[in-house]
Structures are given as structure tokens and as C-alpha cells.
Amino acid sequence: QVHLVESGGGSVQAGGSLRLSCAASGFTYSNYCMGWFRQGPGKDREGVAAISPRGTSTSYADSAKGRFTISRDNARNMLFLQMNSLKAEDTAMYYCAADPPPCGVSIRADSGEYNSWGQGTQVTVSS
């Protein structure tokens, strides 16, 4: 059974950085595409970044390009999101999700491709 646990969220001032982590278990992690999604107050869930099973391909939302970096460590079954130059509009609950094979590097939150989700970690950016 897929189990995803996010950590690393917190409160930070605008311009600061955070590194989110997602610990995965219960499945063959290295076969799955993985993604980060977020849902801000009063907003729909949106895709932030995604990564292929071996980490050779990534996708980013326009809002994340140049500021966020997704990465994975298949030896430790871990997913990361390095977030730099944070803005108030990045405030949201951040979720990691797993997309089983065969998978594309999608950041569409409504595609149905991601069938397992973590509980989320809160990121709050103050201006």
C-alpha cells in the first residue's frame, strides 16, 4: 500500500527558502513518476513540479520555474522540493503524489494520473 509522508514545511519570510521532503513506502518507488502539488486558501489544487522515475525528466509550473527544484533519491525512497525566493503567493498546503507506471511527467492535478497522495505540509510565506 502506497504511503507518502511530507515534511519540511513551515513559516518563512518572502525571499527565503524551504526544502520539502516526501518519504515513500509500500511500493516500488523507483518505477513511479512523482509530483508536488499545492493548494492555497480558497484555491484549487495545482501542480508545482514532477519528475520521472529515474529523475532524468522534470516538469515545472510557470510559477515554479527558476525558483523551485524537484529531485529524488531512489536509494532512500525520498522526494524533495527545494524552494527558493519564496513569495507570499506560494503560501499553501504542499502535497507529494505518486503516478504509477507507465507514467508521464505530468503536473496536472485533475488528470487522475496521480492515485496516491500524502497528507500535506503547510508552507506559509509572509511578506
Coordinates of N, CA and C in Angstrom, one line a residue:
Q1 N 0.8 -1.2 0.0 CA 0.0 0.0 0.0 C 0.9 1.2 0.0
V2 N 0.6 2.2 -0.9 CA 1.4 3.4 -1.1 C 1.2 4.2 0.2
H3 N 2.3 4.7 0.7 CA 2.3 5.6 1.9 C 3.3 6.7 1.6
L4 N 2.8 8.0 1.7 CA 3.6 9.1 1.4 C 3.5 10.1 2.6
V5 N 4.6 10.5 3.1 CA 4.6 11.4 4.2 C 5.5 12.6 3.9
E6 N 4.9 13.8 3.9 CA 5.6 15.1 3.6 C 6.1 15.7 4.9
S7 N 7.2 16.4 4.8 CA 7.8 17.2 5.9 C 8.6 18.4 5.4
G8 N 8.9 19.3 6.2 CA 9.8 20.4 5.9 C 9.1 21.7 5.7
G9 N 7.8 21.7 5.8 CA 7.0 22.9 5.7 C 7.3 23.8 6.9
G10 N 6.8 25.1 6.8 CA 7.0 26.0 7.9 C 6.7 27.4 7.5
S11 N 7.0 28.3 8.4 CA 6.8 29.7 8.1 C 8.1 30.4 7.8
V12 N 8.1 31.2 6.7 CA 9.3 31.9 6.3 C 8.9 33.2 5.7
Q13 N 9.9 34.1 5.7 CA 9.6 35.4 5.1 C 9.9 35.4 3.6
A14 N 9.2 36.3 2.9 CA 9.4 36.4 1.5 C 10.9 36.5 1.2
G15 N 11.3 35.8 0.1 CA 12.7 35.7 -0.3 C 13.5 34.6 0.3
G16 N 12.9 33.9 1.3 CA 13.5 32.8 2.0 C 13.4 31.5 1.2
S17 N 13.9 30.5 1.8 CA 13.9 29.2 1.2 C 13.4 28.1 2.2
L18 N 12.9 27.0 1.6 CA 12.5 25.8 2.3 C 12.8 24.6 1.4
R19 N 13.0 23.5 2.1 CA 13.2 22.3 1.4 C 12.2 21.3 1.9
L20 N 11.3 20.9 1.0 CA 10.3 19.9 1.4 C 10.8 18.5 1.1
S21 N 10.4 17.5 1.9 CA 10.7 16.1 1.7 C 9.5 15.3 1.7
C22 N 9.6 14.2 1.0 CA 8.4 13.2 1.0 C 9.0 11.8 1.1
A23 N 8.7 11.1 2.2 CA 9.1 9.8 2.4 C 8.1 8.8 1.8
A24 N 8.6 7.9 0.9 CA 7.6 7.0 0.3 C 7.9 5.6 0.8
S25 N 6.8 4.8 0.9 CA 6.9 3.4 1.2 C 5.7 2.6 0.7
G26 N 5.9 1.3 0.7 CA 4.8 0.4 0.3 C 4.7 0.1 -1.2
F27 N 5.6 0.6 -2.0 CA 5.6 0.4 -3.4 C 7.0 0.5 -4.0
T28 N 7.1 0.1 -5.3 CA 8.4 0.2 -5.9 C 8.6 1.6 -6.4
Y29 N 9.2 2.4 -5.5 CA 9.3 3.8 -5.7 C 10.0 4.2 -7.0
S30 N 11.0 3.5 -7.3 CA 11.9 3.8 -8.5 C 11.1 3.6 -9.8
N31 N 9.9 3.0 -9.8 CA 9.2 2.8 -11.0 C 8.1 3.9 -11.3
Y32 N 7.9 4.8 -10.3 CA 6.9 5.8 -10.3 C 7.3 7.1 -10.7
C33 N 6.5 7.9 -11.4 CA 6.7 9.3 -11.5 C 6.2 9.9 -10.2
M34 N 6.8 11.0 -9.8 CA 6.4 11.7 -8.6 C 6.1 13.1 -8.8
G35 N 5.2 13.7 -8.1 CA 4.9 15.1 -8.3 C 4.7 15.8 -6.9
W36 N 4.9 17.1 -7.0 CA 4.5 18.0 -5.9 C 3.3 18.9 -6.4
F37 N 2.4 19.0 -5.5 CA 1.2 19.8 -5.8 C 0.9 20.7 -4.6
R38 N 0.1 21.8 -4.8 CA -0.2 22.6 -3.7 C -1.6 23.2 -3.8
Q39 N -2.2 23.5 -2.6 CA -3.5 24.1 -2.6 C -3.5 25.3 -1.6
G40 N -3.6 26.4 -2.2 CA -3.7 27.6 -1.3 C -5.1 27.9 -0.9
P41 N -5.2 28.9 0.1 CA -6.5 29.2 0.6 C -7.5 29.6 -0.4
G42 N -8.6 28.9 -0.5 CA -9.6 29.3 -1.5 C -9.3 29.0 -2.9
K43 N -8.3 28.2 -3.1 CA -7.8 27.9 -4.5 C -8.0 26.4 -4.8
D44 N -8.0 26.1 -6.0 CA -7.9 24.6 -6.4 C -6.5 24.1 -6.3
R45 N -6.4 22.8 -6.2 CA -5.1 22.2 -6.1 C -4.4 22.3 -7.5
E46 N -3.2 22.7 -7.4 CA -2.4 22.9 -8.7 C -1.1 22.2 -8.6
G47 N -0.6 21.8 -9.8 CA 0.7 21.2 -9.9 C 1.8 22.1 -9.8
V48 N 2.9 21.7 -9.2 CA 4.1 22.5 -9.0 C 5.2 22.0 -9.8
A49 N 5.5 20.7 -9.6 CA 6.6 20.1 -10.3 C 6.4 18.6 -10.3
A50 N 7.1 17.9 -11.3 CA 7.0 16.5 -11.4 C 8.3 15.9 -11.9
I51 N 8.6 14.7 -11.6 CA 9.9 14.1 -12.0 C 9.6 12.6 -12.4
S52 N 10.4 12.2 -13.4 CA 10.3 10.9 -14.0 C 10.9 9.8 -13.0
P53 N 10.7 8.6 -13.2 CA 11.2 7.5 -12.3 C 12.7 7.6 -12.0
R54 N 13.5 7.9 -13.0 CA 14.9 7.9 -12.7 C 15.5 9.3 -12.5
G55 N 14.5 10.3 -12.6 CA 15.0 11.7 -12.4 C 15.5 12.3 -13.6
T56 N 15.4 11.7 -14.7 CA 16.0 12.3 -15.9 C 15.1 13.3 -16.6
S57 N 13.9 13.4 -16.2 CA 13.0 14.3 -16.8 C 12.2 15.0 -15.8
T58 N 12.0 16.3 -15.9 CA 11.2 17.1 -14.9 C 10.2 18.1 -15.6
S59 N 9.2 18.4 -14.9 CA 8.3 19.5 -15.4 C 8.0 20.4 -14.3
Y60 N 7.8 21.7 -14.6 CA 7.5 22.7 -13.6 C 6.4 23.6 -14.1
A61 N 5.6 24.0 -13.1 CA 4.6 25.1 -13.4 C 5.4 26.4 -13.7
D62 N 4.8 27.2 -14.4 CA 5.4 28.5 -14.7 C 5.8 29.2 -13.5
S63 N 4.9 29.1 -12.5 CA 5.2 29.9 -11.2 C 6.4 29.3 -10.4
A64 N 6.8 28.1 -10.8 CA 7.9 27.5 -10.0 C 9.2 27.5 -10.8
K65 N 9.1 27.7 -12.1 CA 10.4 27.7 -12.9 C 11.4 28.8 -12.4
G66 N 12.6 28.3 -12.3 CA 13.7 29.2 -11.9 C 13.8 29.4 -10.4
R67 N 12.8 29.0 -9.6 CA 12.8 29.1 -8.2 C 12.8 27.8 -7.4
F68 N 12.1 26.8 -8.0 CA 11.9 25.5 -7.3 C 12.7 24.5 -8.1
T69 N 13.2 23.5 -7.3 CA 13.9 22.3 -8.0 C 13.3 21.0 -7.3
I70 N 12.8 20.2 -8.2 CA 12.4 18.9 -7.7 C 13.5 17.8 -7.9
S71 N 13.7 17.0 -7.0 CA 14.7 15.9 -7.1 C 14.2 14.7 -6.3
R72 N 14.9 13.6 -6.5 CA 14.5 12.3 -5.9 C 15.8 11.5 -5.6
D73 N 15.7 10.7 -4.5 CA 16.7 9.8 -4.1 C 16.1 8.4 -4.1
N74 N 16.3 7.7 -5.2 CA 15.6 6.3 -5.3 C 16.2 5.3 -4.3
A75 N 17.5 5.5 -3.9 CA 18.1 4.6 -2.9 C 17.4 4.8 -1.5
R76 N 16.9 6.0 -1.2 CA 16.2 6.2 0.1 C 14.7 6.4 0.0
N77 N 14.2 6.2 -1.2 CA 12.7 6.4 -1.4 C 12.3 7.8 -1.0
M78 N 13.0 8.8 -1.4 CA 12.7 10.1 -1.0 C 12.5 11.0 -2.2
L79 N 11.6 12.0 -2.0 CA 11.3 13.0 -3.0 C 11.6 14.4 -2.3
F80 N 12.1 15.3 -3.0 CA 12.4 16.7 -2.5 C 11.9 17.8 -3.4
L81 N 11.6 18.9 -2.7 CA 11.3 20.1 -3.4 C 12.1 21.3 -2.8
Q82 N 13.1 21.8 -3.4 CA 13.9 22.9 -3.0 C 13.2 24.2 -3.5
M83 N 12.8 25.0 -2.5 CA 12.0 26.2 -2.9 C 12.8 27.4 -2.5
N84 N 13.2 28.2 -3.4 CA 14.0 29.5 -3.2 C 13.2 30.7 -3.6
S85 N 13.6 31.8 -3.1 CA 12.9 33.1 -3.5 C 11.4 33.0 -3.3
L86 N 11.1 32.5 -2.1 CA 9.6 32.3 -1.8 C 8.9 33.6 -1.8
K87 N 7.6 33.5 -2.3 CA 6.7 34.7 -2.3 C 5.5 34.4 -1.5
A88 N 4.8 35.4 -1.1 CA 3.6 35.3 -0.4 C 2.6 34.4 -1.1
E89 N 2.5 34.4 -2.4 CA 1.6 33.6 -3.2 C 2.0 32.1 -3.2
D90 N 3.1 31.8 -2.7 CA 3.5 30.4 -2.5 C 2.9 29.7 -1.3
T91 N 2.2 30.5 -0.5 CA 1.6 30.0 0.7 C 0.5 29.0 0.3
A92 N 0.6 27.8 0.9 CA -0.3 26.7 0.5 C 0.1 25.5 1.3
M93 N -0.8 24.5 1.2 CA -0.5 23.2 1.7 C 0.1 22.4 0.5
Y94 N 1.3 21.8 0.7 CA 2.0 21.2 -0.3 C 1.9 19.6 -0.1
Y95 N 1.6 19.0 -1.2 CA 1.4 17.5 -1.2 C 2.3 16.8 -2.2
C96 N 2.8 15.7 -1.8 CA 3.5 14.8 -2.8 C 2.5 13.8 -3.3
A97 N 2.7 13.3 -4.5 CA 1.8 12.3 -5.1 C 2.6 11.4 -6.0
A98 N 2.1 10.2 -6.1 CA 2.7 9.1 -6.9 C 1.9 8.8 -8.1
D99 N 2.5 8.6 -9.3 CA 1.9 8.3 -10.5 C 2.5 7.0 -11.0
P100 N 1.7 5.9 -11.0 CA 2.2 4.6 -11.3 C 2.6 4.4 -12.8
P101 N 3.5 3.4 -13.1 CA 3.9 3.2 -14.4 C 2.8 2.5 -15.3
P102 N 2.7 2.8 -16.6 CA 3.6 3.8 -17.3 C 3.1 5.2 -17.0
C103 N 4.1 6.1 -16.8 CA 3.7 7.4 -16.3 C 4.4 8.5 -17.2
G104 N 3.7 9.6 -17.3 CA 4.3 10.8 -17.9 C 4.6 11.8 -16.8
V105 N 5.4 12.8 -17.1 CA 5.8 13.8 -16.1 C 4.8 14.9 -16.1
S106 N 3.7 14.6 -15.5 CA 2.5 15.5 -15.6 C 2.4 16.3 -14.3
I107 N 2.0 17.6 -14.5 CA 1.8 18.4 -13.3 C 0.3 18.8 -13.3
R108 N -0.5 18.0 -14.0 CA -2.0 18.3 -14.0 C -2.6 17.6 -12.7
A109 N -3.1 18.4 -11.9 CA -3.7 17.9 -10.6 C -5.0 17.1 -10.9
D110 N -5.7 17.4 -12.0 CA -7.0 16.9 -12.2 C -7.0 15.7 -13.2
S111 N -5.8 15.2 -13.6 CA -5.7 14.2 -14.7 C -6.1 12.8 -14.2
G112 N -6.1 12.6 -12.9 CA -6.3 11.2 -12.4 C -5.1 10.3 -12.5
E113 N -4.0 10.9 -13.0 CA -2.8 10.0 -13.1 C -2.2 9.7 -11.8
Y114 N -2.3 10.7 -10.9 CA -1.7 10.5 -9.5 C -2.8 9.9 -8.7
N115 N -2.5 8.7 -8.2 CA -3.6 8.0 -7.5 C -3.3 7.8 -6.0
S116 N -2.1 8.3 -5.6 CA -1.8 8.2 -4.2 C -1.2 9.6 -3.7
W117 N -1.7 10.0 -2.6 CA -1.3 11.4 -2.1 C -0.9 11.3 -0.6
G118 N 0.0 12.2 -0.2 CA 0.3 12.4 1.2 C -0.7 13.3 1.8
Q119 N -0.5 13.5 3.1 CA -1.4 14.3 3.9 C -1.0 15.8 3.8
G120 N 0.1 16.2 3.3 CA 0.5 17.5 3.1 C 1.3 18.2 4.2
T121 N 2.1 19.2 3.8 CA 2.8 20.0 4.8 C 2.6 21.5 4.4
Q122 N 2.4 22.3 5.5 CA 2.0 23.7 5.3 C 3.2 24.5 5.1
V123 N 3.1 25.4 4.1 CA 4.1 26.4 3.8 C 3.4 27.8 3.9
T124 N 4.0 28.6 4.7 CA 3.4 30.0 4.9 C 4.5 31.0 4.7
V125 N 4.3 31.9 3.7 CA 5.3 32.9 3.4 C 4.7 34.2 3.7
S126 N 5.4 35.0 4.6 CA 5.0 36.3 5.0 C 5.7 37.4 4.2
S127 N 5.0 38.4 3.8 CA 5.6 39.4 3.0 C 6.1 40.6 3.9

